[in-house]
PDB file of C-alpha atoms in Angstrom:
ATOM      1  CA  MET A   1     -13.961  -2.051  -8.244  1.00 83.00           C
ATOM      2  CA  PRO A   2     -14.977   1.186  -6.138  1.00 91.00           C
ATOM      3  CA  VAL A   3     -12.974   2.578  -3.391  1.00 95.00           C
ATOM      4  CA  ASN A   4     -13.915   4.362  -0.883  1.00 96.00           C
ATOM      5  CA  THR A   5     -11.413   6.952   0.584  1.00 95.00           C
ATOM      6  CA  ILE A   6     -11.293   8.349   4.349  1.00 95.00           C
ATOM      7  CA  VAL A   7      -9.461  11.210   5.478  1.00 95.00           C
ATOM      8  CA  LYS A   8      -7.630   9.627   8.460  1.00 96.00           C
ATOM      9  CA  ASP A   9      -4.537  12.620   9.291  1.00 97.00           C
ATOM     10  CA  SER A  10      -3.902  16.296   7.962  1.00 98.00           C
ATOM     11  CA  LYS A  11      -0.604  18.555   8.471  1.00 98.00           C
ATOM     12  CA  LEU A  12       0.251  21.507   7.060  1.00 98.00           C
ATOM     13  CA  LYS A  13       3.807  22.724   5.863  1.00 99.00           C
ATOM     14  CA  LEU A  14       5.382  25.300   5.641  1.00 99.00           C
ATOM     15  CA  GLN A  15       8.889  25.327   3.249  1.00 99.00           C
ATOM     16  CA  PHE A  16      11.032  28.252   3.826  1.00 98.00           C
ATOM     17  CA  ASP A  17      13.751  29.949   1.664  1.00 98.00           C
ATOM     18  CA  GLY A  18      16.788  28.635   3.786  1.00 97.00           C
ATOM     19  CA  GLY A  19      19.419  30.537   1.134  1.00 96.00           C
ATOM     20  CA  VAL A  20      22.212  28.529  -0.625  1.00 96.00           C
ATOM     21  CA  ASN A  21      24.642  26.011   0.030  1.00 97.00           C
ATOM     22  CA  GLY A  22      28.370  26.056  -0.672  1.00 97.00           C
ATOM     23  CA  LYS A  23      27.534  24.510  -3.954  1.00 97.00           C
ATOM     24  CA  GLY A  24      25.643  27.470  -4.811  1.00 96.00           C
ATOM     25  CA  ASP A  25      22.067  25.075  -4.489  1.00 97.00           C
ATOM     26  CA  PRO A  26      18.927  26.139  -3.000  1.00 96.00           C
ATOM     27  CA  VAL A  27      18.492  25.521   0.647  1.00 98.00           C
ATOM     28  CA  VAL A  28      14.716  24.382   1.491  1.00 98.00           C
ATOM     29  CA  LYS A  29      13.988  24.725   5.102  1.00 98.00           C
ATOM     30  CA  SER A  30      10.614  23.137   6.613  1.00 98.00           C
ATOM     31  CA  LYS A  31       8.236  23.324   9.461  1.00 97.00           C
ATOM     32  CA  THR A  32       5.931  20.870   9.759  1.00 98.00           C
ATOM     33  CA  PHE A  33       2.725  21.422  11.804  1.00 98.00           C
ATOM     34  CA  SER A  34       0.494  17.892  12.967  1.00 97.00           C
ATOM     35  CA  LYS A  35      -3.130  17.746  14.368  1.00 95.00           C
ATOM     36  CA  VAL A  36      -4.559  19.656  11.313  1.00 97.00           C
ATOM     37  CA  LYS A  37      -8.535  19.573  11.427  1.00 97.00           C
ATOM     38  CA  ILE A  38      -9.429  17.235   8.765  1.00 96.00           C
ATOM     39  CA  ASP A  39     -12.099  19.464   7.584  1.00 96.00           C
ATOM     40  CA  ALA A  40     -10.290  22.672   8.114  1.00 97.00           C
ATOM     41  CA  VAL A  41     -10.764  24.608   4.606  1.00 98.00           C
ATOM     42  CA  ASN A  42      -8.100  25.597   2.692  1.00 98.00           C
ATOM     43  CA  ASP A  43      -8.357  28.796   2.601  1.00 98.00           C
ATOM     44  CA  ASN A  44      -7.989  29.685   6.200  1.00 98.00           C
ATOM     45  CA  LEU A  45      -4.846  27.509   6.440  1.00 98.00           C
ATOM     46  CA  PHE A  46      -3.460  29.199   3.878  1.00 98.00           C
ATOM     47  CA  SER A  47      -4.305  32.360   5.980  1.00 98.00           C
ATOM     48  CA  VAL A  48      -2.987  31.235   8.968  1.00 98.00           C
ATOM     49  CA  ALA A  49      -0.034  29.352   7.291  1.00 98.00           C
ATOM     50  CA  THR A  50       0.921  32.929   6.332  1.00 98.00           C
ATOM     51  CA  SER A  51       0.488  34.335   9.894  1.00 98.00           C
ATOM     52  CA  LEU A  52       3.145  31.644  10.882  1.00 97.00           C
ATOM     53  CA  ALA A  53       5.325  32.787   7.726  1.00 97.00           C
ATOM     54  CA  ASP A  54       5.258  36.514   8.928  1.00 97.00           C
ATOM     55  CA  LEU A  55       6.833  35.380  12.369  1.00 97.00           C
ATOM     56  CA  GLN A  56       9.862  33.703  10.255  1.00 96.00           C
ATOM     57  CA  ASP A  57      13.496  34.879   9.825  1.00 96.00           C
ATOM     58  CA  MET A  58      13.226  33.364   6.211  1.00 97.00           C
ATOM     59  CA  PRO A  59      10.947  34.033   3.377  1.00 98.00           C
ATOM     60  CA  LEU A  60       7.734  31.451   2.968  1.00 98.00           C
ATOM     61  CA  ILE A  61       8.320  30.090  -0.592  1.00 98.00           C
ATOM     62  CA  ALA A  62       5.579  27.417   0.022  1.00 98.00           C
ATOM     63  CA  VAL A  63       2.361  26.299   1.471  1.00 99.00           C
ATOM     64  CA  LYS A  64       1.451  22.070   1.616  1.00 99.00           C
ATOM     65  CA  ARG A  65      -1.793  20.458   3.065  1.00 98.00           C
ATOM     66  CA  LEU A  66      -0.411  16.826   3.960  1.00 98.00           C
ATOM     67  CA  ASP A  67      -3.499  14.246   3.972  1.00 97.00           C
ATOM     68  CA  GLU A  68      -3.317  10.986   5.064  1.00 97.00           C
ATOM     69  CA  VAL A  69      -6.205   9.147   3.438  1.00 97.00           C
ATOM     70  CA  GLU A  70      -7.039   5.083   4.139  1.00 97.00           C
ATOM     71  CA  LEU A  71      -8.485   3.656   0.468  1.00 97.00           C
ATOM     72  CA  THR A  72     -10.880   0.738   1.488  1.00 96.00           C
ATOM     73  CA  GLN A  73     -13.070  -1.511  -0.771  1.00 93.00           C
ATOM     74  CA  ALA A  74     -16.636  -0.433  -1.319  1.00 86.00           C
TER      75      ALA A  74
END
């Protein structure tokens, strides 16, 4: 059965190195930006993410694009 996919929403998530907790486990802090244009190019999003990360005190460890997709029967 064919399925159509429709991107409904997109977000940009930046993950930062928050150091370690009392047990020595790594701590990851994140910042999520909503209302990203669904047709935004990944190269541009990465460029924006690295520019935003330069304004933070913690080092950037990951950039993620979170797309919400609706599946419908064709």
